[in-house]
mmCIF file of C-alpha atoms in Angstrom:
data_model
loop_
_atom_site.group_PDB
_atom_site.id
_atom_site.type_symbol
_atom_site.label_atom_id
_atom_site.label_comp_id
_atom_site.label_asym_id
_atom_site.label_seq_id
_atom_site.Cartn_x
_atom_site.Cartn_y
_atom_site.Cartn_z
ATOM 1 C CA MET A 576 -22.118 11.869 -5.278
ATOM 2 C CA GLY A 577 -20.187 14.462 -2.531
ATOM 3 C CA THR A 578 -16.420 14.808 -1.697
ATOM 4 C CA GLU A 579 -17.261 14.747 2.359
ATOM 5 C CA ILE A 580 -17.189 10.398 1.884
ATOM 6 C CA TYR A 581 -14.101 10.264 1.036
ATOM 7 C CA LYS A 582 -12.643 13.203 3.770
ATOM 8 C CA THR A 583 -13.893 11.010 5.992
ATOM 9 C CA LEU A 584 -12.111 7.770 4.859
ATOM 10 C CA LEU A 585 -8.831 9.961 4.276
ATOM 11 C CA GLU A 586 -9.017 11.190 7.756
ATOM 12 C CA ASP A 587 -9.990 7.911 9.520
ATOM 13 C CA LEU A 588 -6.851 5.938 7.199
ATOM 14 C CA ASN A 589 -4.298 9.345 8.520
ATOM 15 C CA LYS A 590 -5.556 8.241 12.255
ATOM 16 C CA GLY A 591 -4.592 4.597 11.112
ATOM 17 C CA GLU A 592 -8.204 3.226 11.782
ATOM 18 C CA GLU A 593 -9.471 0.084 9.812
ATOM 19 C CA VAL A 594 -12.570 1.462 7.483
ATOM 20 C CA ALA A 595 -14.944 -0.164 5.030
ATOM 21 C CA LEU A 596 -16.232 1.908 2.052
ATOM 22 C CA ILE A 597 -19.838 0.504 1.440
ATOM 23 C CA THR A 598 -21.210 1.585 -1.631
ATOM 24 C CA LYS A 599 -25.113 0.069 -2.913
ATOM 25 C CA TYR A 600 -25.644 1.032 -6.418
ATOM 26 C CA ASN A 601 -28.625 0.718 -8.997
ATOM 27 C CA LEU A 602 -27.877 0.553 -12.423
ATOM 28 C CA GLU A 603 -31.467 1.738 -13.499
ATOM 29 C CA THR A 604 -31.555 4.171 -11.286
ATOM 30 C CA LYS A 605 -28.227 5.322 -11.424
ATOM 31 C CA LYS A 606 -28.391 6.110 -8.452
ATOM 32 C CA VAL A 607 -25.402 5.366 -5.661
ATOM 33 C CA GLU A 608 -25.384 5.311 -1.206
ATOM 34 C CA LYS A 609 -21.860 5.427 0.245
ATOM 35 C CA ASN A 610 -21.428 4.755 3.895
ATOM 36 C CA ILE A 611 -18.239 4.438 5.603
ATOM 37 C CA TYR A 612 -18.006 1.188 9.268
ATOM 38 C CA ASN A 613 -14.960 1.371 11.710
ATOM 39 C CA LEU A 614 -13.752 -2.036 11.633
ATOM 40 C CA GLU A 615 -13.584 -1.966 15.468
ATOM 41 C CA GLU A 616 -16.983 -0.544 15.806
ATOM 42 C CA LEU A 617 -18.079 -3.859 13.750
ATOM 43 C CA GLU A 618 -16.838 -6.331 16.317
ATOM 44 C CA GLY A 619 -19.258 -9.329 17.039
ATOM 45 C CA LYS A 620 -22.033 -7.216 14.623
ATOM 46 C CA ASN A 621 -23.238 -8.982 11.861
ATOM 47 C CA LEU A 622 -22.459 -7.054 8.272
ATOM 48 C CA GLU A 623 -22.354 -9.550 5.532
ATOM 49 C CA TYR A 624 -21.092 -6.937 2.704
ATOM 50 C CA VAL A 625 -18.105 -6.421 4.790
ATOM 51 C CA ASN A 626 -17.745 -10.006 6.110
ATOM 52 C CA LYS A 627 -18.063 -11.092 2.420
ATOM 53 C CA ALA A 628 -15.217 -8.541 1.605
ATOM 54 C CA LYS A 629 -12.677 -10.097 3.968
ATOM 55 C CA GLU A 630 -13.002 -13.245 3.302
ATOM 56 C CA LYS A 631 -12.229 -12.348 -0.527
ATOM 57 C CA ASN A 632 -9.176 -10.438 0.180
ATOM 58 C CA LEU A 633 -10.584 -6.886 0.994
ATOM 59 C CA ILE A 634 -12.714 -6.233 -1.383
ATOM 60 C CA ALA A 635 -16.442 -7.566 -2.582
ATOM 61 C CA ASN A 636 -18.972 -6.721 -5.303
ATOM 62 C CA ILE A 637 -22.074 -8.354 -4.013
ATOM 63 C CA LYS A 638 -25.143 -8.949 -6.428
ATOM 64 C CA ILE A 639 -28.189 -8.194 -4.593
ATOM 65 C CA ASN A 640 -30.570 -8.551 -7.867
ATOM 66 C CA ASP A 641 -30.699 -7.862 -11.870
ATOM 67 C CA GLU A 642 -30.187 -4.234 -10.857
ATOM 68 C CA GLU A 643 -28.728 -3.859 -7.518
ATOM 69 C CA SER A 644 -25.481 -4.485 -6.444
ATOM 70 C CA VAL A 645 -23.675 -4.015 -3.225
ATOM 71 C CA LEU A 646 -19.490 -3.133 -3.534
ATOM 72 C CA ALA A 647 -17.744 -3.585 -0.133
ATOM 73 C CA GLU A 648 -13.934 -2.318 -0.009
ATOM 74 C CA VAL A 649 -12.030 -2.883 3.130
ATOM 75 C CA PHE A 650 -9.186 -0.320 4.213
ATOM 76 C CA LYS A 651 -6.047 -1.576 6.393
ATOM 77 C CA ARG A 652 -3.618 0.973 7.287
ATOM 78 C CA GLU A 653 -1.466 2.379 5.161
ATOM 79 C CA HIS A 654 2.144 0.139 4.034
ATOM 80 C CA ARG A 655 4.785 2.905 6.516
ATOM 81 C CA LEU A 656 8.030 1.793 5.496
ATOM 82 C CA ILE A 657 10.744 3.064 8.677
ATOM 83 C CA VAL A 658 13.688 4.407 7.418
ATOM 84 C CA PHE A 659 17.167 4.293 9.986
ATOM 85 C CA GLY A 660 19.572 6.264 8.306
ATOM 86 C CA ALA A 661 19.324 9.571 5.836
ATOM 87 C CA GLY A 662 21.931 8.373 4.071
ATOM 88 C CA HIS A 663 23.306 7.939 0.763
ATOM 89 C CA VAL A 664 21.278 3.798 0.592
ATOM 90 C CA GLY A 665 18.143 5.468 2.967
ATOM 91 C CA TYR A 666 17.993 8.232 0.568
ATOM 92 C CA HIS A 667 17.877 6.579 -2.238
ATOM 93 C CA LEU A 668 15.661 3.979 -0.904
ATOM 94 C CA CYS A 669 12.951 6.678 0.672
ATOM 95 C CA HIS A 670 12.535 8.335 -2.585
ATOM 96 C CA PHE A 671 12.099 4.815 -4.839
ATOM 97 C CA ALA A 672 9.290 3.240 -2.063
ATOM 98 C CA SER A 673 7.712 6.595 -1.747
ATOM 99 C CA LYS A 674 7.688 6.067 -5.532
ATOM 100 C CA VAL A 675 5.436 2.634 -5.327
ATOM 101 C CA GLY A 676 3.006 3.889 -2.728
ATOM 102 C CA PHE A 677 4.772 4.044 0.776
ATOM 103 C CA ASN A 678 4.268 5.965 3.358
ATOM 104 C CA THR A 679 7.414 6.857 3.493
ATOM 105 C CA ILE A 680 9.780 8.262 7.086
ATOM 106 C CA VAL A 681 13.310 8.436 7.582
ATOM 107 C CA VAL A 682 14.886 9.049 10.915
ATOM 108 C CA ASP A 683 18.367 10.781 11.378
ATOM 109 C CA ASP A 684 20.016 12.732 14.259
ATOM 110 C CA ARG A 685 22.384 14.788 11.280
ATOM 111 C CA PRO A 686 20.175 17.954 10.125
ATOM 112 C CA TYR A 687 22.662 17.499 6.950
ATOM 113 C CA PHE A 688 21.583 15.170 5.696
ATOM 114 C CA ALA A 689 18.251 14.438 7.644
ATOM 115 C CA ASN A 690 15.795 17.187 6.169
ATOM 116 C CA LYS A 691 13.420 18.687 3.972
ATOM 117 C CA GLU A 692 14.649 20.678 1.782
ATOM 118 C CA LYS A 693 16.816 17.198 0.884
ATOM 119 C CA PHE A 694 13.538 14.676 1.362
ATOM 120 C CA GLY A 695 10.472 16.709 -0.420
ATOM 121 C CA ASP A 696 6.845 17.010 0.411
ATOM 122 C CA ASP A 697 6.063 13.974 -0.383
ATOM 123 C CA ILE A 698 8.784 11.746 2.018
ATOM 124 C CA GLN A 699 7.994 13.085 6.514
ATOM 125 C CA VAL A 700 11.649 13.567 8.335
ATOM 126 C CA ILE A 701 12.515 13.401 11.381
ATOM 127 C CA CYS A 702 16.014 14.467 12.996
ATOM 128 C CA ASN A 703 15.768 13.635 15.927
ATOM 129 C CA THR A 704 17.521 10.540 18.284
ATOM 130 C CA PHE A 705 17.295 7.013 16.921
ATOM 131 C CA GLU A 706 15.648 6.831 20.921
ATOM 132 C CA ASN A 707 13.470 9.735 21.035
ATOM 133 C CA ALA A 708 12.288 8.821 17.611
ATOM 134 C CA PHE A 709 10.447 5.457 18.573
ATOM 135 C CA GLU A 710 8.553 7.717 21.302
ATOM 136 C CA ILE A 711 7.715 9.755 17.590
ATOM 137 C CA LEU A 712 6.492 6.903 15.839
ATOM 138 C CA ASP A 713 4.222 4.247 17.664
ATOM 139 C CA ILE A 714 5.488 1.118 15.702
ATOM 140 C CA HIS A 715 3.244 -1.260 14.537
ATOM 141 C CA GLU A 716 3.056 -4.584 12.733
ATOM 142 C CA GLU A 717 2.060 -3.198 10.163
ATOM 143 C CA ASP A 718 5.074 -1.461 9.172
ATOM 144 C CA TYR A 719 8.191 -2.238 7.322
ATOM 145 C CA VAL A 720 11.527 -0.864 9.119
ATOM 146 C CA VAL A 721 14.894 -0.631 7.247
ATOM 147 C CA ILE A 722 18.331 -0.054 9.405
ATOM 148 C CA VAL A 723 21.264 1.727 7.462
ATOM 149 C CA THR A 724 22.495 4.027 9.878
ATOM 150 C CA ARG A 725 26.009 4.839 10.082
ATOM 151 C CA GLY A 726 27.218 2.842 11.927
ATOM 152 C CA HIS A 727 26.883 -0.250 13.594
ATOM 153 C CA LYS A 728 26.427 1.150 17.810
ATOM 154 C CA HIS A 729 22.794 2.940 15.970
ATOM 155 C CA ASP A 730 22.477 -0.389 14.012
ATOM 156 C CA LYS A 731 22.696 -2.543 16.769
ATOM 157 C CA PHE A 732 20.115 -0.205 19.285
ATOM 158 C CA CYS A 733 17.278 0.347 16.635
ATOM 159 C CA LEU A 734 16.985 -3.268 15.721
ATOM 160 C CA GLU A 735 16.728 -3.340 19.209
ATOM 161 C CA LYS A 736 14.816 -1.200 19.667
ATOM 162 C CA ASN A 737 12.790 -2.761 16.918
ATOM 163 C CA LEU A 738 13.020 -6.351 18.259
ATOM 164 C CA SER A 739 11.746 -5.092 21.393
ATOM 165 C CA LEU A 740 8.342 -5.345 19.531
ATOM 166 C CA ASP A 741 5.514 -7.234 18.349
ATOM 167 C CA GLU A 742 6.206 -9.377 14.697
ATOM 168 C CA LEU A 743 6.401 -6.428 11.864
ATOM 169 C CA ASN A 744 6.470 -7.254 8.697
ATOM 170 C CA TYR A 745 9.403 -6.993 7.704
ATOM 171 C CA ILE A 746 12.942 -6.281 9.805
ATOM 172 C CA GLY A 747 15.826 -5.732 7.888
ATOM 173 C CA MET A 748 19.637 -4.375 7.930
ATOM 174 C CA ILE A 749 22.435 -3.956 6.469
ATOM 175 C CA GLY A 750 25.521 -5.448 7.116
ATOM 176 C CA SER A 751 28.749 -7.639 5.892
ATOM 177 C CA LYS A 752 27.855 -11.290 6.839
ATOM 178 C CA ARG A 753 30.086 -11.191 8.756
ATOM 179 C CA ARG A 754 28.698 -8.419 10.492
ATOM 180 C CA VAL A 755 25.928 -9.091 10.755
ATOM 181 C CA LYS A 756 26.461 -12.552 11.435
ATOM 182 C CA ILE A 757 28.450 -11.454 15.219
ATOM 183 C CA MET A 758 25.311 -9.419 15.890
ATOM 184 C CA LYS A 759 22.596 -12.384 15.843
ATOM 185 C CA GLU A 760 24.581 -13.675 18.178
ATOM 186 C CA GLU A 761 25.173 -11.218 20.628
ATOM 187 C CA LEU A 762 21.392 -10.883 20.802
ATOM 188 C CA ILE A 763 19.981 -14.443 21.271
ATOM 189 C CA GLU A 764 23.053 -14.433 24.259
ATOM 190 C CA GLU A 765 21.703 -10.991 26.357
ATOM 191 C CA GLY A 766 17.778 -13.213 25.808
ATOM 192 C CA TYR A 767 16.636 -11.674 22.505
ATOM 193 C CA SER A 768 14.282 -14.505 20.685
ATOM 194 C CA LYS A 769 15.594 -16.966 17.609
ATOM 195 C CA GLU A 770 12.756 -16.791 16.319
ATOM 196 C CA LYS A 771 12.466 -13.545 15.683
ATOM 197 C CA ILE A 772 16.408 -13.140 14.777
ATOM 198 C CA GLU A 773 15.500 -15.361 12.206
ATOM 199 C CA ASN A 774 12.813 -13.460 10.592
ATOM 200 C CA ILE A 775 15.385 -10.392 9.895
ATOM 201 C CA TYR A 776 16.280 -9.904 6.436
ATOM 202 C CA SER A 777 19.970 -9.581 6.737
ATOM 203 C CA PRO A 778 22.284 -9.007 4.973
ATOM 204 C CA ILE A 779 19.478 -6.901 3.687
ATOM 205 C CA GLY A 780 18.194 -7.278 -0.180
ATOM 206 C CA LEU A 781 17.569 -9.704 -2.817
ATOM 207 C CA ASN A 782 20.864 -10.764 -4.455
ATOM 208 C CA ILE A 783 20.930 -8.789 -7.477
ATOM 209 C CA GLY A 784 24.420 -7.960 -7.375
ATOM 210 C CA ALA A 785 23.968 -4.579 -6.096
ATOM 211 C CA VAL A 786 27.301 -1.728 -6.450
ATOM 212 C CA THR A 787 26.110 1.609 -6.351
ATOM 213 C CA PRO A 788 23.684 2.882 -3.204
ATOM 214 C CA GLU A 789 21.291 3.244 -6.084
ATOM 215 C CA GLU A 790 20.924 -0.199 -6.909
ATOM 216 C CA ILE A 791 21.178 -1.824 -3.407
ATOM 217 C CA ALA A 792 18.430 0.529 -2.464
ATOM 218 C CA ILE A 793 16.420 -1.156 -5.194
ATOM 219 C CA SER A 794 17.508 -4.781 -3.950
ATOM 220 C CA ILE A 795 15.940 -3.450 -0.822
ATOM 221 C CA LEU A 796 12.869 -2.725 -1.808
ATOM 222 C CA ALA A 797 12.744 -5.350 -4.194
ATOM 223 C CA GLU A 798 12.958 -7.448 -1.272
ATOM 224 C CA ILE A 799 10.282 -5.401 1.023
ATOM 225 C CA ILE A 800 7.682 -5.899 -1.887
ATOM 226 C CA SER A 801 7.879 -9.525 -2.597
ATOM 227 C CA VAL A 802 7.030 -10.025 0.879
ATOM 228 C CA LYS A 803 3.790 -7.585 0.876
ATOM 229 C CA ARG A 804 2.929 -8.762 -1.417
ATOM 230 C CA ILE A 805 3.809 -13.432 -1.886
ATOM 231 C CA GLY A 806 5.192 -13.454 1.923
ATOM 232 C CA LYS A 807 7.902 -14.193 3.818
ATOM 233 C CA LEU A 808 8.930 -17.184 2.090
ATOM 234 C CA ALA A 809 9.222 -15.104 -0.462
ATOM 235 C CA VAL A 810 12.572 -14.657 -0.255
ATOM 236 C CA LYS A 811 12.969 -18.997 -0.097
ATOM 237 C CA ASN A 812 11.805 -18.916 -3.990
ATOM 238 C CA GLU A 813 8.626 -20.880 -2.728
ATOM 239 C CA PRO A 814 6.088 -20.662 -4.714
ATOM 240 C CA ILE A 815 2.984 -18.445 -3.150
ATOM 241 C CA LYS A 816 0.528 -17.248 -4.756
ATOM 242 C CA VAL A 817 0.447 -13.032 -5.065
ATOM 243 C CA SER A 818 -2.080 -10.916 -2.614
ATOM 244 C CA ASN A 819 -4.841 -9.569 -4.606
ATOM 245 C CA SER A 820 -5.739 -7.289 -1.343
ATOM 246 C CA CYS A 821 -7.449 -3.840 -1.829
ATOM 247 C CA GLU A 822 -4.967 -0.938 -2.698
ATOM 248 C CA LEU A 823 -4.555 2.429 -0.667
ATOM 249 C CA ASN A 824 -5.247 4.621 -4.162
ATOM 250 C CA LYS A 825 -4.078 7.311 -1.777
ATOM 251 C CA ASP A 826 -3.669 10.546 -4.257
ATOM 252 C CA VAL A 827 -7.391 9.107 -6.141
ATOM 253 C CA LEU A 828 -9.067 9.136 -2.536
ATOM 254 C CA GLU A 829 -7.222 13.215 -2.499
ATOM 255 C CA ALA A 830 -8.736 14.304 -5.377
ATOM 256 C CA LEU A 831 -11.904 12.979 -5.128
ATOM 257 C CA ALA A 832 -12.519 14.491 -2.003
ATOM 258 C CA LYS A 833 -10.742 17.711 -3.352
ATOM 259 C CA SER A 834 -13.164 17.691 -5.909
ATOM 260 C CA GLN A 835 -14.816 20.985 -6.608
ATOM 261 C CA ASN A 836 -17.944 19.890 -9.007
ATOM 262 C CA GLU A 837 -15.287 18.960 -11.960
ATOM 263 C CA LYS A 838 -16.646 17.045 -13.799
ATOM 264 C CA MET A 839 -14.742 13.046 -13.850
ATOM 265 C CA SER A 840 -15.273 9.416 -13.111
ATOM 266 C CA LEU A 841 -14.532 6.847 -10.933
ATOM 267 C CA VAL A 842 -13.223 3.509 -12.276
ATOM 268 C CA THR A 843 -13.251 0.985 -9.525
ATOM 269 C CA VAL A 844 -11.753 -2.471 -10.470
ATOM 270 C CA ILE A 845 -14.773 -4.787 -9.233
ATOM 271 C CA SER A 846 -13.709 -8.432 -9.815
ATOM 272 C CA THR A 847 -10.567 -9.985 -12.170
ATOM 273 C CA LYS A 848 -9.990 -13.408 -13.693
ATOM 274 C CA GLY A 849 -7.304 -14.833 -14.576
ATOM 275 C CA SER A 850 -3.874 -12.467 -15.076
ATOM 276 C CA THR A 851 -4.787 -9.466 -14.970
ATOM 277 C CA PRO A 852 -2.874 -6.047 -14.808
ATOM 278 C CA ARG A 853 -4.097 -4.728 -12.055
ATOM 279 C CA LYS A 854 -6.491 -6.363 -9.627
ATOM 280 C CA ALA A 855 -10.069 -5.856 -7.113
ATOM 281 C CA GLY A 856 -9.748 -2.697 -5.823
ATOM 282 C CA SER A 857 -7.719 -0.611 -8.758
ATOM 283 C CA LYS A 858 -8.709 3.079 -8.999
ATOM 284 C CA MET A 859 -9.008 5.461 -11.218
ATOM 285 C CA ILE A 860 -10.319 9.007 -11.919
ATOM 286 C CA VAL A 861 -10.607 10.131 -15.781
ATOM 287 C CA TYR A 862 -12.143 13.803 -16.340
ATOM 288 C CA ASP A 863 -13.683 14.716 -18.919
ATOM 289 C CA SER A 864 -10.911 15.952 -20.782
ATOM 290 C CA GLY A 865 -8.934 12.521 -20.720
ATOM 291 C CA LYS A 866 -6.459 13.722 -17.673
ATOM 292 C CA ILE A 867 -6.525 10.747 -15.290
ATOM 293 C CA ILE A 868 -4.927 10.248 -12.302
ATOM 294 C CA GLY A 869 -4.492 6.389 -11.014
ATOM 295 C CA THR A 870 -4.530 3.734 -12.505
ATOM 296 C CA ILE A 871 -6.175 0.322 -13.816
ATOM 297 C CA GLY A 872 -3.408 -2.283 -15.908
ATOM 298 C CA GLY A 873 -2.708 0.668 -18.849
ATOM 299 C CA GLY A 874 -2.641 -0.795 -21.892
ATOM 300 C CA CYS A 875 -4.970 -0.881 -24.159
ATOM 301 C CA ALA A 876 -7.759 -2.212 -21.344
ATOM 302 C CA GLU A 877 -6.978 0.829 -20.060
ATOM 303 C CA ALA A 878 -7.493 3.282 -23.117
ATOM 304 C CA LYS A 879 -10.712 1.595 -24.034
ATOM 305 C CA ILE A 880 -12.379 2.678 -20.456
ATOM 306 C CA ILE A 881 -10.710 5.818 -20.135
ATOM 307 C CA LYS A 882 -12.626 7.157 -23.893
ATOM 308 C CA ASP A 883 -15.828 5.400 -22.014
ATOM 309 C CA ALA A 884 -15.105 7.163 -18.996
ATOM 310 C CA ALA A 885 -14.586 11.023 -20.417
ATOM 311 C CA LEU A 886 -17.645 10.663 -22.603
ATOM 312 C CA MET A 887 -19.185 9.699 -18.715
ATOM 313 C CA ALA A 888 -18.039 12.209 -17.194
ATOM 314 C CA GLY A 889 -20.234 14.862 -14.926
ATOM 315 C CA SER A 890 -23.484 12.804 -16.270
ATOM 316 C CA LYS A 891 -24.824 11.315 -13.422
ATOM 317 C CA ASN A 892 -24.138 7.645 -14.809
ATOM 318 C CA LEU A 893 -23.396 3.851 -13.951
ATOM 319 C CA LYS A 894 -21.812 1.641 -16.005
ATOM 320 C CA ILE A 895 -20.887 -1.795 -16.251
ATOM 321 C CA GLU A 896 -17.514 -2.531 -18.157
ATOM 322 C CA THR A 897 -15.990 -6.148 -18.565
ATOM 323 C CA ILE A 898 -11.851 -5.565 -20.560
ATOM 324 C CA ASP A 899 -11.529 -9.652 -22.307
ATOM 325 C CA MET A 900 -8.124 -10.024 -23.134
ATOM 326 C CA THR A 901 -8.034 -13.976 -23.382
ATOM 327 C CA GLY A 902 -9.512 -14.073 -27.636
ATOM 328 C CA GLU A 903 -8.405 -12.766 -30.246
ATOM 329 C CA ILE A 904 -9.335 -9.565 -30.876
ATOM 330 C CA ALA A 905 -6.906 -9.486 -27.392
ATOM 331 C CA GLU A 906 -4.202 -11.215 -29.171
ATOM 332 C CA GLU A 907 -4.837 -8.096 -31.839
ATOM 333 C CA GLU A 908 -4.644 -5.689 -30.116
ATOM 334 C CA GLY A 909 -1.550 -6.951 -28.225
ATOM 335 C CA MET A 910 -3.366 -7.515 -24.412
ATOM 336 C CA VAL A 911 -0.840 -9.918 -22.784
ATOM 337 C CA CYS A 912 -2.000 -10.867 -19.848
ATOM 338 C CA GLY A 913 -4.464 -12.840 -20.632
ATOM 339 C CA GLY A 914 -7.704 -12.677 -17.506
ATOM 340 C CA LYS A 915 -11.151 -10.398 -17.379
ATOM 341 C CA MET A 916 -11.815 -7.645 -16.132
ATOM 342 C CA THR A 917 -15.007 -5.812 -15.230
ATOM 343 C CA VAL A 918 -15.125 -2.274 -13.701
ATOM 344 C CA LEU A 919 -17.274 -0.057 -12.335
ATOM 345 C CA ILE A 920 -17.526 3.595 -13.733
ATOM 346 C CA GLU A 921 -19.279 6.288 -11.789
ATOM 347 C CA ALA A 922 -19.577 9.501 -13.095
ATOM 348 C CA ILE A 923 -19.597 12.118 -11.011
#
């Protein structure tokens, strides 16, 4: 399996395109064939595997016969978190968000606060006026926006600009209840949609009694994750099923794209049943040395897969394994999830 397919996949995703990766594999012959399809180009076309993946939360493993199967994975735009304001809360929020997988961007017009030396390579820094930043960003409905600027004037400007766009995944603004109430009333008087204003998360963050900038950043990120995973009703404490949509696993894809004849195995969770540590679509690379990139959930279940995948690395072999976390053995091993996880191991 070459690296070009993953280079192409990353290039498409970095351009904001939505694509499907189709892996046809034969457990008897060990043959693997991979193809990428742009979802826009497939409009109106009947590609069964992609349609099934869309129906099944963006990933589907379809058995053709006893030996042949197809794994269809639909990758949507990467989740971007755009933080307006590079002060103390913004700084910590960016770093925490980057750690949990958001493509994080921070905007501020103060060079002392908004610079690469402070934020590092994992976070995109835009040191410009807030007005110019909107021309650079091309904010779209998949984005999450947090407004934590240094003052009321900048907060209101950023909020107005975001309200003029299509409905976003999340808009949150820092501020006291009184200040937020006044600003919302002003915006309604100015003609902004009452429905959109009611969807603003402000005061921002889950109520965990946060005081320090670090704690406030954690409360904001927790709220964003709840919206990402269980929807906008999450803050109302209504029971909503957690989304099992396919994760991007960008660090894994980047390692595959850069692979230089290294002996490794690609592990992909192709199906789950019941409570499992990670859901279908999660990926992990295991090198022959035992080194890993990514995770399928940790613990005893992952340790067993790592051992098998390391032994297979470089062999061009294929294997399906099912981890049962429901029985007595799982209980003895301390597996607390209580579900079943099936993984595909592709030795490279």
